[in-house]
Every structure is written in C-alpha cells, then in structure tokens.
Amino acid sequence: MDHLDPLRHARTRNSQDYMTLTGKQVIVLGAGRSGRAAATLAHAKGAQVRLYDANPQASFEGLADGIEGFAGASEETGRASQCDYLVISPGIDTYGSFVKAFAENAGALIGETELAYRFYVGKIVGITGTNGKTTTTELVQRILEHSGLSCVACGNYGVPFSEVVMMETVPDAVALELSSFQLETVVEFHADVAIWLNFSADHMDRYTSLDDYFRAKMQIFINQTAADTAVVREGEELGSLVAQHISFSSEGSAADYHLDGLSIFAGGQKVIDLSETRMRGLHNAENVMSAVAACHALGVSYATAQAALQGFAPPMHRCELIRTLDGVEYLNDSKATNLHALDSALRSQSRPVVLLAGGKEKGLEYDELLVRLKDKARCAIVFGEIAPVLHQTFSQVVETESVETLDQAVKLAQSHAQHGDVVLLSPGTSSFDQFAGYEARGDHFRELVHKLR
C-alpha cells in the first residue's frame, strides 16, 4: 500500500487556493501549541475555524473569539464534519483512523507547516535528519542573525511556524526544524536550503516500514529547483536531487566539507576552527559543517560563521557534561532516542564508556550497535521497559547488567566506573515508559549525578 495515498488529492490542488481563506471552512486537529497556532493563523486570514482534540480534557482557553473548540472528538465526529481544509498537528498520526474520518469530507489535507508556508515570504532553511536537528537549527539561526539577517528557529523546535508568520515583524529567514511527522503533510512547501543530516531507524511504533519513514523525510526536498541547495551528509543514499548538492562528513576527505582534527575544510581551504568553539565530538562537527554550508549558500562568509560560533553551547541533553567526579566524566545524552544517536555518542568518545541505555520499547533492532559497543564500552547498564531486550543483545559483546530505574542505573554506574572513564547516559530509545520526555529524563539524570558523593 502506498503510505502517502491520503495526500495524493491534496498535491493536485492549485497552490493559490491555500492563499485565500476568506470564508473558507477550516478544521484543525490537535489543540496543542502547533494546532492552536494553525487555528489562530487560519482565523486571522478570514477562515471559519473549528479546533478538535480527542482529549476530553483539552483546553481552548485563550483562543480568539470566533474559533470554536471541541474536546473529546471521535471518529464519528469526524465523519459528520465537513471542511474546505483539514489541518493536522504533527503529533497526530496522519494515517490513523481519526484523521481518515475527518478527511472523508475534507477538500484538502495539509499540516501546520504547510499552512504557515503559504503565508511566509522569507528565506527558509529546512533541517531534517534522525539526529542533530535541534543543534543544527540553533546554529543556522545564530549564524544568519550574526550576518545581519533576522532569523527565528521554529517548527519542531522553538515556536510553531504559524506563530512566526503572525509576528508583528516577520523575520527575514527561518531555521525550520522538520520532523518526519511534519514532512508527511507538506504539499507545496519549498525550502531554499534543505539540510539532510542523517537517517536511521526511528519511530517504528508509528510507521509500518523503514521505507515509509524514509519517504516522509525525503519530503524536505519537495519542490526544490536547480536554484536551491541541498546540504547532505556524505554517503546518504537519496537518489537524484534537483537542487545543487553540497556534501559534508566528519569521516574522510571526499566531501565538500570535511574534518581534519578540529578544523573544517572546504574547497581545499580551512574555513572553520572548532578549537575556538565549544563544539566537540564528531556529531557536533557535522552539525557545524551542515549549518555553515547552508548559510554560506545564502551568502554568509566563513569569517562571519566563525565569529557566530564563539560562545555557542550545544543544547542540553546532547552529550552535555554534567560533572567530573573522581576522574570520571558524566555525560547527559538523553536526547539520544534512537540507534543512530546512541551510535554517534559512542563514536565520539575517546575514553572507556560505562553506558546507560534504556527506556520505551519501540521495536528497534540493536544488533548493529554491537561492533561499536565492543570497541567503546567497558560495560553497559540497561533499564526501563526495553531492558530485557537490550540485556540480551548487549551482553553478547560487553558485560551488561539490568535494573529497573535510572536511579539504580546511576548508582551502579558509579561503582563500575574507573578513573578516566565516561559514564554516558545515551538511552537509544524514547523515555515515555518512565518519564514525560527526554528532557525530564535528562534533568533527572543531572540531579542524580549531582547527588553522587
């Protein structure tokens, strides 16, 4: 079955239709921040807007007068509805029965990102990938602003794109982080520069196959022309792209942007010195390369990019150094919610690793990590819902112990770690078995580490 079937009808529509909402009936699904922003934008553009949420306790407080809110919506509610445009929040399964029910009598199905795009006229740097999106998004914003362009980080990170469009002063550019969920529902979206950081298995609890996930990510290149730019990690198998292709890699020198020690080279010249920044690790080097390449494609000089990197600190929960205790570094990489992120964190370590991994069972296969784990880890401590699976896999190559909670894992890690080691929380899966999100998991790890004596 073609996983994008529900969107085919939308892609045949005239793009100008989306620019005229006066008097149109718009239904928005999802009353979270993105959905509320989409509803507000559509209403401001003259549409008659209804906002639905399946949660019976959903709040619609603070919405503009004229936007109708409906909590506890069901599939029956959807089948009885009718609208010109159905706008989906990224947190709602595009291909689930709830959306399909509302789509039965909808003129077109789009997402919040697509809606906002219809009313934005500035430059767009779109960023996707399984890992590194947020750091790269922050870097693009910082570099562009340092060059004199106003820029807002938005989308899957920061504020919803629809909120940016409604700002009193709309920015010259956006650094738009795009998840696969957001890219599922783009139609006429067009990025001036599209960054593809990497790709590996993730969200297999939502997608029916890895190919479905890949195809959703590939939507970032939709509608790009030869005048646009695609910044892609060397070795990614993406097929033929229409846009100008710029490659980057922290391994080897074949890419347009490559790494030599702490120096980034392009065109045979040293363009960025990472020793003058706080960016460390191969994964962060690639984030910098992609951001610099994207901004350079928009006319930003390397000198300006270097200056912008001064003082930039990687976001929390991404190989964040918590403290050094008894010669052991404790790193918080709670943002590592998939295999590729865990692999990247291990690859970046030069010290022996006591690995803390675990969380929600997402149906991922971890065997591909064994070579890296054997090379980098002194031992592994696994926890949470997925602990039995990880224990069975990891114990093939390293000493592995299983506990129930992160609290127990941290205590056990301290007893195993030796002077010169790294205790690395890099879970390799999401946190929703025991925490509200990766931030809560990382914050709790930080607290536990600071209590160690």
GROMACS .gro file of C-alpha atoms in nm:
model
  453
    1MET     CA    1   0.000   0.000   0.000
    2ASP     CA    2   0.123   0.349  -0.084
    3HIS     CA    3   0.171   0.509   0.261
    4LEU     CA    4   0.117   0.859   0.115
    5ASP     CA    5  -0.214   0.776  -0.053
    6PRO     CA    6  -0.421   1.007   0.174
    7LEU     CA    7  -0.224   1.309   0.047
    8ARG     CA    8  -0.243   1.250  -0.328
    9HIS     CA    9  -0.558   1.454  -0.375
   10ALA     CA   10  -0.407   1.748  -0.189
   11ARG     CA   11  -0.099   1.761  -0.414
   12THR     CA   12  -0.309   1.816  -0.725
   13ARG     CA   13  -0.464   2.135  -0.596
   14ASN     CA   14  -0.366   2.481  -0.717
   15SER     CA   15  -0.122   2.635  -0.471
   16GLN     CA   16  -0.306   2.967  -0.484
   17ASP     CA   17  -0.608   2.802  -0.324
   18TYR     CA   18  -0.420   2.796   0.003
   19MET     CA   19  -0.360   3.170  -0.004
   20THR     CA   20  -0.730   3.255   0.003
   21LEU     CA   21  -0.901   3.151   0.324
   22THR     CA   22  -1.165   3.420   0.350
   23GLY     CA   23  -1.496   3.249   0.413
   24LYS     CA   24  -1.344   2.901   0.393
   25GLN     CA   25  -1.423   2.625   0.643
   26VAL     CA   26  -1.107   2.506   0.818
   27ILE     CA   27  -1.083   2.223   1.069
   28VAL     CA   28  -0.765   2.189   1.275
   29LEU     CA   29  -0.690   1.864   1.457
   30GLY     CA   30  -0.492   1.884   1.781
   31ALA     CA   31  -0.519   2.155   2.046
   32GLY     CA   32  -0.151   2.164   2.137
   33ARG     CA   33   0.067   2.465   2.062
   34SER     CA   34   0.104   2.390   1.690
   35GLY     CA   35  -0.266   2.325   1.642
   36ARG     CA   36  -0.367   2.638   1.830
   37ALA     CA   37  -0.119   2.841   1.623
   38ALA     CA   38  -0.261   2.697   1.300
   39ALA     CA   39  -0.616   2.772   1.411
   40THR     CA   40  -0.521   3.128   1.503
   41LEU     CA   41  -0.346   3.185   1.171
   42ALA     CA   42  -0.635   3.047   0.965
   43HIS     CA   43  -0.880   3.259   1.162
   44ALA     CA   44  -0.666   3.570   1.113
   45LYS     CA   45  -0.672   3.506   0.738
   46GLY     CA   46  -1.053   3.505   0.732
   47ALA     CA   47  -1.142   3.137   0.771
   48GLN     CA   48  -1.418   2.994   0.983
   49VAL     CA   49  -1.219   2.769   1.214
   50ARG     CA   50  -1.308   2.469   1.429
   51LEU     CA   51  -1.041   2.311   1.650
   52TYR     CA   52  -1.088   1.947   1.754
   53ASP     CA   53  -0.899   1.736   2.007
   54ALA     CA   54  -0.964   1.374   2.108
   55ASN     CA   55  -0.874   1.452   2.469
   56PRO     CA   56  -1.195   1.516   2.669
   57GLN     CA   57  -0.994   1.749   2.896
   58ALA     CA   58  -0.845   1.959   2.614
   59SER     CA   59  -0.840   2.331   2.691
   60PHE     CA   60  -0.926   2.604   2.443
   61GLU     CA   61  -0.870   2.892   2.681
   62GLY     CA   62  -0.715   3.200   2.523
   63LEU     CA   63  -0.821   3.131   2.166
   64ALA     CA   64  -0.950   3.423   1.963
   65ASP     CA   65  -1.323   3.485   1.959
   66GLY     CA   66  -1.476   3.304   1.666
   67ILE     CA   67  -1.261   2.989   1.688
   68GLU     CA   68  -1.479   2.700   1.804
   69GLY     CA   69  -1.313   2.437   2.021
   70PHE     CA   70  -1.436   2.078   2.063
   71ALA     CA   71  -1.286   1.841   2.320
   72GLY     CA   72  -1.338   1.465   2.320
   73ALA     CA   73  -1.368   1.443   1.942
   74SER     CA   74  -1.417   1.095   1.795
   75GLU     CA   75  -1.410   0.927   1.456
   76GLU     CA   76  -1.787   0.964   1.448
   77THR     CA   77  -1.741   1.337   1.499
   78GLY     CA   78  -1.501   1.340   1.206
   79ARG     CA   79  -1.727   1.154   0.966
   80ALA     CA   80  -2.006   1.400   1.042
   81SER     CA   81  -1.782   1.701   0.974
   82GLN     CA   82  -1.713   1.890   0.652
   83CYS     CA   83  -1.449   2.147   0.561
   84ASP     CA   84  -1.252   2.302   0.277
   85TYR     CA   85  -0.919   2.240   0.450
   86LEU     CA   86  -0.821   1.988   0.715
   87VAL     CA   87  -0.505   2.096   0.901
   88ILE     CA   88  -0.323   1.835   1.110
   89SER     CA   89  -0.091   1.898   1.404
   90PRO     CA   90   0.235   1.700   1.382
   91GLY     CA   91   0.161   1.498   1.696
   92ILE     CA   92  -0.142   1.333   1.538
   93ASP     CA   93  -0.096   1.021   1.326
   94THR     CA   94  -0.162   1.136   0.968
   95TYR     CA   95  -0.256   0.786   0.861
   96GLY     CA   96  -0.463   0.683   1.162
   97SER     CA   97  -0.836   0.624   1.163
   98PHE     CA   98  -0.903   0.951   1.350
   99VAL     CA   99  -0.759   1.163   1.069
  100LYS     CA  100  -0.913   0.945   0.799
  101ALA     CA  101  -1.258   1.003   0.947
  102PHE     CA  102  -1.219   1.382   0.929
  103ALA     CA  103  -1.062   1.357   0.582
  104GLU     CA  104  -1.368   1.185   0.432
  105ASN     CA  105  -1.543   1.517   0.369
  106ALA     CA  106  -1.240   1.749   0.356
  107GLY     CA  107  -1.141   1.938   0.041
  108ALA     CA  108  -0.767   1.913   0.112
  109LEU     CA  109  -0.547   1.771   0.385
  110ILE     CA  110  -0.236   1.964   0.491
  111GLY     CA  111  -0.026   2.014   0.804
  112GLU     CA  112   0.051   2.315   1.020
  113THR     CA  113   0.389   2.361   0.849
  114GLU     CA  114   0.228   2.370   0.505
  115LEU     CA  115  -0.035   2.619   0.621
  116ALA     CA  116   0.228   2.854   0.762
  117TYR     CA  117   0.440   2.823   0.449
  118ARG     CA  118   0.152   2.963   0.242
  119PHE     CA  119   0.181   3.294   0.426
  120TYR     CA  120   0.560   3.328   0.464
  121VAL     CA  121   0.775   3.511   0.210
  122GLY     CA  122   1.125   3.497   0.363
  123LYS     CA  123   1.413   3.253   0.318
  124ILE     CA  124   1.367   2.902   0.451
  125VAL     CA  125   1.646   2.674   0.571
  126GLY     CA  126   1.478   2.340   0.640
  127ILE     CA  127   1.659   2.092   0.864
  128THR     CA  128   1.578   1.723   0.898
  129GLY     CA  129   1.753   1.404   0.999
  130THR     CA  130   1.713   1.137   1.258
  131ASN     CA  131   1.960   1.314   1.489
  132GLY     CA  132   2.121   1.655   1.531
  133LYS     CA  133   1.827   1.864   1.407
  134THR     CA  134   1.794   2.090   1.708
  135THR     CA  135   2.163   2.176   1.741
  136THR     CA  136   2.186   2.246   1.368
  137THR     CA  137   1.870   2.458   1.378
  138GLU     CA  138   2.017   2.670   1.657
  139LEU     CA  139   2.344   2.703   1.467
  140VAL     CA  140   2.169   2.820   1.148
  141GLN     CA  141   1.972   3.080   1.341
  142ARG     CA  142   2.283   3.207   1.519
  143ILE     CA  143   2.493   3.233   1.201
  144LEU     CA  144   2.222   3.405   0.995
  145GLU     CA  145   2.150   3.655   1.270
  146HIS     CA  146   2.521   3.725   1.304
  147SER     CA  147   2.525   3.804   0.931
  148GLY     CA  148   2.260   4.071   0.979
  149LEU     CA  149   1.950   3.874   0.877
  150SER     CA  150   1.669   3.841   1.127
  151CYS     CA  151   1.602   3.471   1.179
  152VAL     CA  152   1.380   3.261   1.406
  153ALA     CA  153   1.431   2.896   1.495
  154CYS     CA  154   1.094   2.728   1.463
  155GLY     CA  155   0.897   2.421   1.360
  156ASN     CA  156   0.974   2.106   1.554
  157TYR     CA  157   1.195   2.320   1.778
  158GLY     CA  158   1.124   2.661   1.925
  159VAL     CA  159   0.792   2.810   1.821
  160PRO     CA  160   0.547   2.672   1.564
  161PHE     CA  161   0.599   2.809   1.213
  162SER     CA  162   0.246   2.955   1.222
  163GLU     CA  163   0.339   3.172   1.520
  164VAL     CA  164   0.635   3.312   1.328
  165VAL     CA  165   0.410   3.411   1.038
  166MET     CA  166   0.190   3.609   1.280
  167MET     CA  167   0.477   3.802   1.443
  168GLU     CA  168   0.448   4.180   1.431
  169THR     CA  169   0.782   4.186   1.249
  170VAL     CA  170   0.818   3.875   1.037
  171PRO     CA  171   1.183   3.757   1.019
  172ASP     CA  172   1.390   3.762   0.701
  173ALA     CA  173   1.459   3.389   0.739
  174VAL     CA  174   1.359   3.086   0.940
  175ALA     CA  175   1.568   2.795   1.060
  176LEU     CA  176   1.291   2.539   1.031
  177GLU     CA  177   1.341   2.208   1.210
  178LEU     CA  178   1.128   1.946   1.037
  179SER     CA  179   1.034   1.609   1.180
  180SER     CA  180   0.905   1.328   0.963
  181PHE     CA  181   0.562   1.391   1.116
  182GLN     CA  182   0.562   1.749   0.984
  183LEU     CA  183   0.700   1.650   0.645
  184GLU     CA  184   0.425   1.393   0.591
  185THR     CA  185   0.179   1.674   0.525
  186VAL     CA  186   0.373   1.922   0.312
  187VAL     CA  187   0.236   1.980  -0.036
  188GLU     CA  188   0.373   2.296  -0.198
  189PHE     CA  189   0.637   2.362   0.069
  190HIS     CA  190   0.968   2.480  -0.074
  191ALA     CA  191   1.297   2.520   0.117
  192ASP     CA  192   1.564   2.750  -0.027
  193VAL     CA  193   1.818   2.531   0.151
  194ALA     CA  194   1.736   2.179   0.271
  195ILE     CA  195   1.970   2.009   0.519
  196TRP     CA  196   1.969   1.628   0.543
  197LEU     CA  197   2.179   1.535   0.846
  198ASN     CA  198   2.148   1.157   0.859
  199PHE     CA  199   1.899   0.873   0.852
  200SER     CA  200   1.846   0.565   1.067
  201ALA     CA  201   1.558   0.365   1.207
  202ASP     CA  202   1.324   0.554   1.438
  203HIS     CA  203   0.953   0.592   1.509
  204MET     CA  204   0.884   0.233   1.407
  205ASP     CA  205   0.592   0.248   1.651
  206ARG     CA  206   0.429   0.493   1.405
  207TYR     CA  207   0.549   0.380   1.062
  208THR     CA  208   0.466   0.047   0.904
  209SER     CA  209   0.814   0.019   0.749
  210LEU     CA  210   1.151   0.190   0.740
  211ASP     CA  211   1.075   0.291   0.381
  212ASP     CA  212   0.767   0.484   0.495
  213TYR     CA  213   0.979   0.679   0.744
  214PHE     CA  214   1.242   0.748   0.478
  215ARG     CA  215   0.986   0.870   0.226
  216ALA     CA  216   0.838   1.109   0.481
  217LYS     CA  217   1.184   1.257   0.548
  218MET     CA  218   1.251   1.293   0.175
  219GLN     CA  219   0.964   1.539   0.151
  220ILE     CA  220   1.208   1.810   0.264
  221PHE     CA  221   1.333   1.822  -0.095
  222ILE     CA  222   0.987   1.856  -0.246
  223ASN     CA  223   0.956   2.141  -0.498
  224GLN     CA  224   1.325   2.236  -0.481
  225THR     CA  225   1.471   2.364  -0.808
  226ALA     CA  226   1.821   2.388  -0.952
  227ALA     CA  227   1.846   2.733  -0.795
  228ASP     CA  228   1.811   2.583  -0.446
  229THR     CA  229   2.062   2.395  -0.232
  230ALA     CA  230   2.058   2.051  -0.072
  231VAL     CA  231   2.317   2.002   0.205
  232VAL     CA  232   2.356   1.628   0.257
  233ARG     CA  233   2.579   1.407   0.469
  234GLU     CA  234   2.823   1.214   0.251
  235GLY     CA  235   2.717   0.854   0.198
  236GLU     CA  236   2.343   0.907   0.238
  237GLU     CA  237   2.160   0.722  -0.039
  238LEU     CA  238   1.899   0.976  -0.153
  239GLY     CA  239   1.890   0.918  -0.525
  240SER     CA  240   1.891   1.207  -0.772
  241LEU     CA  241   1.817   1.554  -0.629
  242VAL     CA  242   1.722   1.855  -0.838
  243ALA     CA  243   1.888   2.113  -0.615
  244GLN     CA  244   2.260   2.194  -0.607
  245HIS     CA  245   2.425   1.927  -0.393
  246ILE     CA  246   2.672   2.007  -0.115
  247SER     CA  247   2.814   1.722   0.093
  248PHE     CA  248   2.971   1.709   0.439
  249SER     CA  249   3.133   1.440   0.653
  250SER     CA  250   3.348   1.401   0.963
  251GLU     CA  251   3.500   1.083   0.816
  252GLY     CA  252   3.731   1.102   0.518
  253SER     CA  253   3.807   1.395   0.288
  254ALA     CA  254   3.587   1.323  -0.015
  255ALA     CA  255   3.301   1.551   0.094
  256ASP     CA  256   3.277   1.921   0.005
  257TYR     CA  257   3.306   2.000   0.377
  258HIS     CA  258   3.528   1.765   0.576
  259LEU     CA  259   3.707   1.745   0.909
  260ASP     CA  260   4.077   1.731   0.986
  261GLY     CA  261   4.133   1.726   1.360
  262LEU     CA  262   3.942   2.029   1.488
  263SER     CA  263   3.947   2.209   1.155
  264ILE     CA  264   3.675   2.214   0.891
  265PHE     CA  265   3.791   2.239   0.529
  266ALA     CA  266   3.601   2.338   0.216
  267GLY     CA  267   3.744   2.381  -0.132
  268GLY     CA  268   4.089   2.288  -0.005
  269GLN     CA  269   4.088   2.574   0.248
  270LYS     CA  270   4.046   2.575   0.625
  271VAL     CA  271   3.720   2.760   0.686
  272ILE     CA  272   3.627   2.689   1.050
  273ASP     CA  273   3.845   2.624   1.355
  274LEU     CA  274   3.647   2.422   1.609
  275SER     CA  275   3.918   2.464   1.872
  276GLU     CA  276   3.793   2.821   1.911
  277THR     CA  277   3.441   2.695   1.987
  278ARG     CA  278   3.272   2.476   2.247
  279MET     CA  279   3.165   2.222   1.985
  280ARG     CA  280   3.324   1.882   2.043
  281GLY     CA  281   3.265   1.535   1.906
  282LEU     CA  282   3.220   1.414   1.551
  283HIS     CA  283   2.844   1.456   1.562
  284ASN     CA  284   2.877   1.822   1.661
  285ALA     CA  285   3.139   1.876   1.391
  286GLU     CA  286   2.888   1.753   1.134
  287ASN     CA  287   2.618   1.978   1.276
  288VAL     CA  288   2.854   2.275   1.236
  289MET     CA  289   2.954   2.173   0.883
  290SER     CA  290   2.594   2.145   0.766
  291ALA     CA  291   2.492   2.476   0.923
  292VAL     CA  292   2.795   2.662   0.783
  293ALA     CA  293   2.739   2.511   0.438
  294ALA     CA  294   2.371   2.611   0.441
  295CYS     CA  295   2.440   2.966   0.549
  296HIS     CA  296   2.730   3.002   0.303
  297ALA     CA  297   2.487   2.900   0.027
  298LEU     CA  298   2.281   3.204   0.131
  299GLY     CA  299   2.584   3.432   0.105
  300VAL     CA  300   2.726   3.426   0.459
  301SER     CA  301   3.106   3.440   0.476
  302TYR     CA  302   3.311   3.183   0.665
  303ALA     CA  303   3.457   3.459   0.882
  304THR     CA  304   3.108   3.559   0.989
  305ALA     CA  305   3.020   3.197   1.061
  306GLN     CA  306   3.336   3.152   1.271
  307ALA     CA  307   3.254   3.464   1.471
  308ALA     CA  308   2.897   3.343   1.525
  309LEU     CA  309   3.021   3.015   1.670
  310GLN     CA  310   3.209   3.189   1.951
  311GLY     CA  311   3.034   3.119   2.279
  312PHE     CA  312   2.777   2.885   2.127
  313ALA     CA  313   2.696   2.598   2.363
  314PRO     CA  314   2.530   2.277   2.245
  315PRO     CA  315   2.175   2.237   2.375
  316MET     CA  316   2.119   2.045   2.696
  317HIS     CA  317   2.069   1.667   2.685
  318ARG     CA  318   2.307   1.629   2.389
  319CYS     CA  319   2.637   1.490   2.523
  320GLU     CA  320   2.612   1.755   2.795
  321LEU     CA  321   2.893   1.734   3.051
  322ILE     CA  322   2.725   1.728   3.394
  323ARG     CA  323   3.031   1.697   3.617
  324THR     CA  324   3.362   1.521   3.667
  325LEU     CA  325   3.378   1.314   3.986
  326ASP     CA  326   3.680   1.105   4.089
  327GLY     CA  327   3.823   1.140   3.740
  328VAL     CA  328   3.501   1.017   3.575
  329GLU     CA  329   3.304   1.235   3.333
  330TYR     CA  330   2.925   1.210   3.347
  331LEU     CA  331   2.757   1.294   3.015
  332ASN     CA  332   2.386   1.355   2.963
  333ASP     CA  333   2.281   1.246   2.612
  334SER     CA  334   1.915   1.188   2.696
  335LYS     CA  335   1.818   1.329   2.356
  336ALA     CA  336   1.957   1.006   2.203
  337THR     CA  337   1.619   0.843   2.145
  338ASN     CA  338   1.722   0.611   1.861
  339LEU     CA  339   2.002   0.384   1.740
  340HIS     CA  340   2.186   0.640   1.529
  341ALA     CA  341   2.205   0.890   1.815
  342LEU     CA  342   2.340   0.627   2.051
  343ASP     CA  343   2.593   0.515   1.790
  344SER     CA  344   2.704   0.876   1.733
  345ALA     CA  345   2.752   0.933   2.104
  346LEU     CA  346   2.962   0.619   2.140
  347ARG     CA  347   3.163   0.702   1.828
  348SER     CA  348   3.252   1.044   1.970
  349GLN     CA  349   3.405   0.910   2.292
  350SER     CA  350   3.779   0.872   2.336
  351ARG     CA  351   3.755   0.734   2.692
  352PRO     CA  352   3.621   0.394   2.804
  353VAL     CA  353   3.243   0.414   2.839
  354VAL     CA  354   3.007   0.294   3.108
  355LEU     CA  355   2.688   0.308   2.905
  356LEU     CA  356   2.343   0.371   3.050
  357ALA     CA  357   2.074   0.278   2.796
  358GLY     CA  358   1.705   0.203   2.810
  359GLY     CA  359   1.351   0.334   2.808
  360LYS     CA  360   1.048   0.258   2.593
  361GLU     CA  361   1.034  -0.045   2.366
  362LYS     CA  362   0.996   0.097   2.013
  363GLY     CA  363   1.053  -0.216   1.809
  364LEU     CA  364   1.407  -0.125   1.701
  365GLU     CA  365   1.685  -0.376   1.627
  366TYR     CA  366   2.003  -0.306   1.826
  367ASP     CA  367   2.239  -0.566   1.681
  368GLU     CA  368   2.400  -0.308   1.452
  369LEU     CA  369   2.545  -0.137   1.761
  370LEU     CA  370   2.746  -0.438   1.877
  371VAL     CA  371   3.069  -0.359   1.691
  372ARG     CA  372   3.073  -0.002   1.825
  373LEU     CA  373   2.975  -0.116   2.173
  374LYS     CA  374   3.253  -0.373   2.186
  375ASP     CA  375   3.504  -0.110   2.075
  376LYS     CA  376   3.396   0.170   2.311
  377ALA     CA  377   3.224   0.032   2.621
  378ARG     CA  378   3.370  -0.106   2.940
  379CYS     CA  379   3.022  -0.224   3.037
  380ALA     CA  380   2.653  -0.145   2.985
  381ILE     CA  381   2.375  -0.090   3.234
  382VAL     CA  382   2.025  -0.115   3.089
  383PHE     CA  383   1.699  -0.002   3.244
  384GLY     CA  384   1.331   0.053   3.177
  385GLU     CA  385   1.077  -0.128   2.962
  386ILE     CA  386   1.331  -0.229   2.698
  387ALA     CA  387   1.591  -0.358   2.947
  388PRO     CA  388   1.537  -0.732   2.876
  389VAL     CA  389   1.583  -0.678   2.502
  390LEU     CA  390   1.896  -0.466   2.546
  391HIS     CA  391   2.043  -0.707   2.800
  392GLN     CA  392   2.004  -0.999   2.563
  393THR     CA  393   2.166  -0.804   2.279
  394PHE     CA  394   2.443  -0.609   2.454
  395SER     CA  395   2.561  -0.899   2.670
  396GLN     CA  396   2.689  -1.067   2.353
  397VAL     CA  397   2.985  -0.827   2.346
  398VAL     CA  398   3.016  -0.648   2.683
  399GLU     CA  399   2.937  -0.708   3.047
  400THR     CA  400   2.575  -0.597   3.084
  401GLU     CA  401   2.359  -0.554   3.393
  402SER     CA  402   1.986  -0.488   3.402
  403VAL     CA  403   1.799  -0.268   3.653
  404GLU     CA  404   1.450  -0.121   3.664
  405THR     CA  405   1.511   0.252   3.704
  406LEU     CA  406   1.754   0.525   3.605
  407ASP     CA  407   1.822   0.589   3.975
  408GLN     CA  408   1.951   0.234   4.014
  409ALA     CA  409   2.149   0.261   3.690
  410VAL     CA  410   2.337   0.573   3.803
  411LYS     CA  411   2.435   0.418   4.136
  412LEU     CA  412   2.556   0.103   3.964
  413ALA     CA  413   2.747   0.304   3.705
  414GLN     CA  414   2.941   0.487   3.975
  415SER     CA  415   3.052   0.156   4.125
  416HIS     CA  416   3.172   0.028   3.786
  417ALA     CA  417   3.340   0.344   3.651
  418GLN     CA  418   3.717   0.380   3.681
  419HIS     CA  419   3.934   0.691   3.677
  420GLY     CA  420   3.943   0.818   3.319
  421ASP     CA  421   3.609   0.664   3.219
  422VAL     CA  422   3.292   0.828   3.089
  423VAL     CA  423   2.951   0.744   3.232
  424LEU     CA  424   2.730   0.809   2.933
  425LEU     CA  425   2.353   0.830   2.950
  426SER     CA  426   2.264   0.767   2.587
  427PRO     CA  427   1.937   0.572   2.606
  428GLY     CA  428   1.892   0.474   2.240
  429THR     CA  429   1.514   0.497   2.272
  430SER     CA  430   1.241   0.728   2.397
  431SER     CA  431   1.159   0.791   2.760
  432PHE     CA  432   0.784   0.752   2.775
  433ASP     CA  433   0.788   0.434   2.982
  434GLN     CA  434   0.905   0.624   3.292
  435PHE     CA  435   0.934   0.996   3.203
  436ALA     CA  436   0.728   1.267   3.034
  437GLY     CA  437   1.000   1.321   2.774
  438TYR     CA  438   1.375   1.310   2.712
  439GLU     CA  439   1.413   1.648   2.888
  440ALA     CA  440   1.260   1.512   3.209
  441ARG     CA  441   1.483   1.205   3.185
  442GLY     CA  442   1.794   1.417   3.132
  443ASP     CA  443   1.702   1.657   3.412
  444HIS     CA  444   1.656   1.365   3.649
  445PHE     CA  445   1.992   1.220   3.546
  446ARG     CA  446   2.154   1.559   3.614
  447GLU     CA  447   2.002   1.567   3.964
  448LEU     CA  448   2.116   1.213   4.038
  449VAL     CA  449   2.472   1.283   3.924
  450HIS     CA  450   2.500   1.598   4.134
  451LYS     CA  451   2.394   1.397   4.441
  452LEU     CA  452   2.674   1.144   4.396
  453ARG     CA  453   2.949   1.154   4.658
   0.00000   0.00000   0.00000
